[in-house]
C-alpha atoms as one frame of an Amber mdcrd trajectory, in Angstrom:
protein
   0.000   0.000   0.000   2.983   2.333   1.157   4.753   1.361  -2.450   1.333
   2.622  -4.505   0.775   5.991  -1.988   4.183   7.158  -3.322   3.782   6.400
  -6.635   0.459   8.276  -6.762   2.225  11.000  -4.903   4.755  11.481  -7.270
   2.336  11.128 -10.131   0.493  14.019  -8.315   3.638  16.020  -8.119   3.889
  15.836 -12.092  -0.156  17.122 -12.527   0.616  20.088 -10.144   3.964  21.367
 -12.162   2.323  20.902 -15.357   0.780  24.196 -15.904   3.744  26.384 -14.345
   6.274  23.581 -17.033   3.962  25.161 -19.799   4.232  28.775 -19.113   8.181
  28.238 -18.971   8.163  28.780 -22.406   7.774  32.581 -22.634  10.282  33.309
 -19.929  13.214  34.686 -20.989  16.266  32.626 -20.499  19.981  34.359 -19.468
  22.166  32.524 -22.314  25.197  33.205 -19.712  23.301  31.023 -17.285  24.789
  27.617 -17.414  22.921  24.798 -15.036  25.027  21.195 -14.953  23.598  18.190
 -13.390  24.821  14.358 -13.529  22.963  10.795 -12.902  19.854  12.307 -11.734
  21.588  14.380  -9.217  23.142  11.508  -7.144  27.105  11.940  -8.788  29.434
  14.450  -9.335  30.648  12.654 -12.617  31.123  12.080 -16.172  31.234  14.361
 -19.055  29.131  17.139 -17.081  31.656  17.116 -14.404  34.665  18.001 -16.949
  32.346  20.305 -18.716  30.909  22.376 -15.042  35.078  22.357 -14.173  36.460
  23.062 -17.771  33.581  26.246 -17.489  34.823  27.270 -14.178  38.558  27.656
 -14.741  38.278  29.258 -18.548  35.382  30.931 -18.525  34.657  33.222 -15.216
  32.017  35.213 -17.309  29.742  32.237 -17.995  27.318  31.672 -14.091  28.437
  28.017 -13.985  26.106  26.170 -11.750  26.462  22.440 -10.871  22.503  21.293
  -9.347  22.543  18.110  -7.318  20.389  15.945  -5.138  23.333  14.739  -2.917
  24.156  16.492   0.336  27.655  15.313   0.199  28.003  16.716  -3.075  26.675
  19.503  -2.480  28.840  20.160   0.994  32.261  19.052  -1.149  31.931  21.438
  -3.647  30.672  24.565  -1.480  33.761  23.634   0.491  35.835  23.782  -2.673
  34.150  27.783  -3.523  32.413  26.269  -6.137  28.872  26.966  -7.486  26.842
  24.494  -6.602  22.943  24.469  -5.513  20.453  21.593  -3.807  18.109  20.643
  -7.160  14.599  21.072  -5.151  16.060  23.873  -3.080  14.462  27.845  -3.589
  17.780  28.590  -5.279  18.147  25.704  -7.388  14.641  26.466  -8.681  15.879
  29.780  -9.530  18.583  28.582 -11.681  16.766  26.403 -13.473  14.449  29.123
 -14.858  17.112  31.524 -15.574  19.661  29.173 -16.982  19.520  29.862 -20.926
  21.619  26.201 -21.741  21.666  22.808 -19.067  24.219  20.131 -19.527  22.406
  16.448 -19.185  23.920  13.414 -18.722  20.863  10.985 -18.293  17.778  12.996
 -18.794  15.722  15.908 -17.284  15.965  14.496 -13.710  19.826  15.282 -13.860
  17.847  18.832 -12.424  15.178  20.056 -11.681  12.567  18.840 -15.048   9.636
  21.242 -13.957  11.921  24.379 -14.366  13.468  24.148 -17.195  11.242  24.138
 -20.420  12.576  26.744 -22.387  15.947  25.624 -21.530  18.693  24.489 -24.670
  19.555  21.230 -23.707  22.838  19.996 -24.298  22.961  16.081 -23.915  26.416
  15.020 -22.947  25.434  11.343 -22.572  27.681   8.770 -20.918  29.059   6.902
 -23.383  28.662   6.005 -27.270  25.948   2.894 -27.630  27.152  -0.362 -28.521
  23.464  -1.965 -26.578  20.672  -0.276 -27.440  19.243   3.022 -25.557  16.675
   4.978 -25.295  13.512   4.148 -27.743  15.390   0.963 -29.171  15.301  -0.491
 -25.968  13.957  -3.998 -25.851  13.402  -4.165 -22.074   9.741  -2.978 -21.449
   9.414  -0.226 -18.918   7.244  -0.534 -15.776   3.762   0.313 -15.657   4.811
   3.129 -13.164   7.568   4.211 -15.794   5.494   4.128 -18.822   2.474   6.205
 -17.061   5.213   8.342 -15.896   6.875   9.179 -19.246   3.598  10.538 -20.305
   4.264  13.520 -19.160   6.175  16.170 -21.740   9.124  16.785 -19.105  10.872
  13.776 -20.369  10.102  14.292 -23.986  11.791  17.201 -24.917  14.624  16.956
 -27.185  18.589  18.227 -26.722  19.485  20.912 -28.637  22.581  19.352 -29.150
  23.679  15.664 -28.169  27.293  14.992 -28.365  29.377  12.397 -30.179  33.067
  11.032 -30.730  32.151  10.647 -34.281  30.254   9.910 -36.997  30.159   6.071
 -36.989  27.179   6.702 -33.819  24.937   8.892 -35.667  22.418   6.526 -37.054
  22.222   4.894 -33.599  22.114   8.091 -31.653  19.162   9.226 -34.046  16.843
   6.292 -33.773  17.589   6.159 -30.553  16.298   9.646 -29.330  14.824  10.665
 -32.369  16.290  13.308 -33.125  18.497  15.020 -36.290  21.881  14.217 -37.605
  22.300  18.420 -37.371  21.848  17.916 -33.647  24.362  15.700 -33.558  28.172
  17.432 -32.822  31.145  15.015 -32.896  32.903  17.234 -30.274  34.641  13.960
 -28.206  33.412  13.243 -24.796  34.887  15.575 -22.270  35.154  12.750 -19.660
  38.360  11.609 -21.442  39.804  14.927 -21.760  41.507  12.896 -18.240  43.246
  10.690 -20.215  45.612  13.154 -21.344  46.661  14.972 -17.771  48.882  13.650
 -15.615  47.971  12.434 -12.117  50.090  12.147  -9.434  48.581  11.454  -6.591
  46.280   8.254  -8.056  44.878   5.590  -6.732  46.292   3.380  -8.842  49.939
   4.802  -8.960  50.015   4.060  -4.944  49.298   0.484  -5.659  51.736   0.119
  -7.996  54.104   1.453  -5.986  53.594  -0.971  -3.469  53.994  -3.740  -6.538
  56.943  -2.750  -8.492  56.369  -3.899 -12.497  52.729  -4.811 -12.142  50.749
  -4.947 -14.651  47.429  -3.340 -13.387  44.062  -4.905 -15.310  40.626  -2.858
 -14.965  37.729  -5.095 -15.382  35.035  -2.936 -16.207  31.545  -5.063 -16.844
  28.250  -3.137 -18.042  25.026  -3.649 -16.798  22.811  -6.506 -16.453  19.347
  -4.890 -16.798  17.328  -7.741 -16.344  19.225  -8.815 -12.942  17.928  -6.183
 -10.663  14.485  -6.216 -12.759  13.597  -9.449 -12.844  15.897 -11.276 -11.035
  16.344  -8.826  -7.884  20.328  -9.698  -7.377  23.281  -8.355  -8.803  25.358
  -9.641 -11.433  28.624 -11.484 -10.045  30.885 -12.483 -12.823  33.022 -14.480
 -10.223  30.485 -16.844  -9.938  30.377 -18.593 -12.668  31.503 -18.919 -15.886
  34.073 -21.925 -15.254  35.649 -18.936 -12.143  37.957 -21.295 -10.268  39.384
 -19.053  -7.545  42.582 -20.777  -7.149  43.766 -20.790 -10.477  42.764 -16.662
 -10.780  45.083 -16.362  -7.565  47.885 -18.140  -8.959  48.038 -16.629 -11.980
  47.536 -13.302 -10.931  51.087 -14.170  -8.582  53.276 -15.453 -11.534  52.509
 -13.057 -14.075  52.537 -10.106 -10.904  48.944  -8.702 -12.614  47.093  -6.196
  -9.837  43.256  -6.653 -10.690  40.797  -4.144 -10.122  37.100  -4.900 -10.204
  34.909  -2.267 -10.841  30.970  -3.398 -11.169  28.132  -1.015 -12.344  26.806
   0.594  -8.915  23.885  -1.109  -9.320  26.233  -4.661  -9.088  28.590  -4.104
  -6.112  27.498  -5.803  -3.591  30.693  -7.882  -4.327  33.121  -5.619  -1.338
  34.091  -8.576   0.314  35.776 -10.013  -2.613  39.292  -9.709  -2.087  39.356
 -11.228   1.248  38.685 -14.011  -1.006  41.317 -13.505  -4.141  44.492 -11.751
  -1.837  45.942  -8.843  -2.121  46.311  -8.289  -4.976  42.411  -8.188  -6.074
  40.341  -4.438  -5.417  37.206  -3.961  -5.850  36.798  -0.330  -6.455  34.104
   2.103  -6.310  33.959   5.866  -6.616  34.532   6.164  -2.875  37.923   5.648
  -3.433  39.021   8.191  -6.278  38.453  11.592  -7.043  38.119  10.795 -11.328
  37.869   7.482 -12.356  38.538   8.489 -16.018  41.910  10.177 -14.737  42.574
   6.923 -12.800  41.835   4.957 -15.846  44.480   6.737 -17.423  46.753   4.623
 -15.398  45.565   0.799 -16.574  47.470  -1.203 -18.423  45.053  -3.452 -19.469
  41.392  -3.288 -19.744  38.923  -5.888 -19.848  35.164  -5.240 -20.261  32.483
  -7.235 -22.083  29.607  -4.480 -23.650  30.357  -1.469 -21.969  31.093   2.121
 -23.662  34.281   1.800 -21.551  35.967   0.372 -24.277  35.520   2.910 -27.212
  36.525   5.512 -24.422  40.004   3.446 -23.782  40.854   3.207 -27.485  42.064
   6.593 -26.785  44.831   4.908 -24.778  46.044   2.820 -27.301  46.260   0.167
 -24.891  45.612  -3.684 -25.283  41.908  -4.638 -24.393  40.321  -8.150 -23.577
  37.010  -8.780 -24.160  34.745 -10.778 -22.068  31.286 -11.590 -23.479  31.103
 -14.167 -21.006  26.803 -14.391 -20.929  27.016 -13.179 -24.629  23.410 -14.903
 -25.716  21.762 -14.429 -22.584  22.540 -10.960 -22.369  21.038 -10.166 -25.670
  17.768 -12.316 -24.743  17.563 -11.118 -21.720  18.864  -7.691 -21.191  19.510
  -5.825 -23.736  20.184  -6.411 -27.986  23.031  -4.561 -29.562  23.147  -1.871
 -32.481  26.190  -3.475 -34.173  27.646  -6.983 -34.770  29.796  -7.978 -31.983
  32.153  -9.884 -33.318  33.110  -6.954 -35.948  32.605  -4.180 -34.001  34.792
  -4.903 -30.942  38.008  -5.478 -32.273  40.092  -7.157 -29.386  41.396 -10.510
 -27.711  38.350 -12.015 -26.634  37.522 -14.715 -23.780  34.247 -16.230 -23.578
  34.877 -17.995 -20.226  37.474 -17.904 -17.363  39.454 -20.492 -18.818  40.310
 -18.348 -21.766  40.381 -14.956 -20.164  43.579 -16.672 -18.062  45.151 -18.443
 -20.468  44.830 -15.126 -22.504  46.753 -13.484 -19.130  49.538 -16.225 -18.975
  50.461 -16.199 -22.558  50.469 -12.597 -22.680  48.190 -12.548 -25.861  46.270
  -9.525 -25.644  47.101  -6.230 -27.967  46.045  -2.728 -28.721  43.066  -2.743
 -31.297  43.793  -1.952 -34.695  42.470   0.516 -36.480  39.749   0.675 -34.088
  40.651   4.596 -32.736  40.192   6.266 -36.158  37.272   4.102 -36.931  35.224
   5.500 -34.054  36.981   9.395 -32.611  37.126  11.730 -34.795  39.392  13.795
 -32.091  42.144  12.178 -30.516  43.034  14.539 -28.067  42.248  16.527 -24.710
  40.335  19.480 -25.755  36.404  17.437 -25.967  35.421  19.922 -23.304  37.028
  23.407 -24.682  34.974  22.032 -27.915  32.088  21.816 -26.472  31.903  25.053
 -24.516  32.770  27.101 -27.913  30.194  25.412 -29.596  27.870  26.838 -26.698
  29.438  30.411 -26.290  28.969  30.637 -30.508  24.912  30.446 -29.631  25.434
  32.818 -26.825  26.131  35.056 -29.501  23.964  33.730 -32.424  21.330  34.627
 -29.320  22.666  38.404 -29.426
């Protein structure tokens, strides 16, 4: 009863900001208003993140405001003298109407949705679709979802949604409907990271305490259908011929540090390397500042059919690939835009068996011909592209 009072209650909510969402559109908007807001207002992350701090440090005319949901967030950054405001708060209201651009990295509930129609909407993303997105999905949304996404908050399309290049357009137009002119291929300012150095890392303190390591990132996506159907997280070391010994042992002779780093939705796996020794982490974003600027730091990544790899290509580092639950995934979960096989170009295991033999023989390489295929930028400057693109309608505005 509790779980249907708050569903009407929030479907209430939407009715009452309805009207006031519709009159939005014939308030002027300050084009030097810039609102920023990440993973519904939970994280201080991703490509809105380098964006918000690329803004700050370049561009002191621009009212730079990051909008979150997250106390802590919010205390780190007023701590740090940045602009920052609570998403439901009097002020974050404020900034929402006067903003004249937002920078989204889900969807409207990155801020505050019933403010800001009339808003540009710049749609960052979080990564370049390999599995399908947005209206290609195959998983059915809930009842709950579906009545919610009735409602014209969530249907409003970015002014501009940015790319790495034009290999993702058809995919990034069927899946949010929108225009190839919408599309910019500016890079994703995440990875600008990759390029600065960083001392103090995560990463660089365990491999001081390992001299030569090599240090291997496994990054697995998302398993929709196991928290929606299944209610449990997905556990890769669980299966899959895993024989816990044999990982151990060959992460000794071949002196490999692994890292472990699940979807947030999947890590429920911290007491994993009481199990595999010391040198196994399992990390999560409690123990970084930027994971893309700790990612910088990998030697190896391994990942199955996560975004994570086109973002590493930038690297030019050697990949494995791990489709371990390859056909249930696409059954069950989600189906993909591409072929897999020719798309992700990489050493690929399809059980644990092969993913160690693949570490003991040393037989994994950089992809070829895979960086120019997808980027059309191969640099550090995603983020200085994107906010000249912006500052250009600033003045197209004029």
């Amino acid at each position: 009863m509790k779980i249907i009072d708050t569903f009407a209650y929030h479907i209430l909510q939407e009715i009452i900001h309805l009207p006031g969402w519709l009159m939005q559109r014939f308030r002027k908007r300050d084009p030097m208003t810039w609102v920023f807001g990440a993973w519904h207002g939970h994280a201080y992350s991703d490509n809105a993140r380098a964006v918000y701090e690329y803004t700050l440090c370049k561009h002191p005319e621009i009212n730079a405001i990051w909008l979150t949901d997250n106390k802590d967030v919010f205390c780190s950054l007023k701590a740090n003298n940045k602009p920052v405001a609570m998403i439901h708060s009097k002020e974050g209201k404020r900034h929402c109407l006067q903003a004249g651009f937002a920078f989204i990295t889900i969807d409207a509930r990155d801020l505050n949705k019933w403010y800001i129609n009339g808003v540009k909407q710049i749609w960052l993303w979080h990564g370049m679709p390999l599995k399908k997105i947005g209206c290609d999905m195959d998983v059915m949304a809930t009842i709950k979802e579906k009545i919610r996404f009735k409602f014209p908050y969530y249907a409003k399309k970015p002014y501009m949604f940015i790319s790495i290049g034009g290999f993702w357009d058809a995919a990034l137009q069927s899946a949010f409907k929108i225009s190839a002119k919408n599309i910019i291929h500016t890079g994703l300012p995440r990875n600008d990271a990759f390029f600065s150095s960083l001392n103090n890392s995560f990463i660089n303190s365990i491999k001081l305490r390992h001299k030569n390591a090599i240090v291997l990132l496994y990054m697995p996506t998302y398993r929709d259908y196991k928290i929606t159907r299944e209610h449990q997280a997905f556990n890769p070391f669980s299966d899959f011929c895993f024989d816990r010994d044999k990982f151990v042992q060959v992460l000794e002779v071949k002196n490999i540090i692994f890292l472990y780093k699940g979807h947030f939705n999947d890590l429920n796996t911290n007491r994993l390397h009481e199990q595999f020794g010391e040198r196994f982490f399992v990390i999560d974003d409690s123990m970084y500042n930027n994971l893309y600027a700790e990612i910088s730091n990998v030697d190896v990544l391994i990942t199955d059919y996560s975004s994570i790899y086109f973002d590493f290509l930038l690297l030019n580092k050697p990949v494995i690939l791990a489709p371990f639950d390859y056909n249930e995934y696409l059954q069950k979960s989600r189906s993909l835009y591409f072929d897999y096989d020719s798309t992700m170009i990489g050493t690929k295991a399809y059980n644990w068996n092969e993913l160690l033999q693949i570490l003991l023989n040393e037989s994994y390489e950089v992809p070829k011909n895979a960086l120019s295929k997808y980027h059309l930028h191969h640099d550090g400057n995603s983020a200085e592209r994107v906010v000249q693109l912006v500052l250009n309608e600033t003045r197209t505005d004029d």
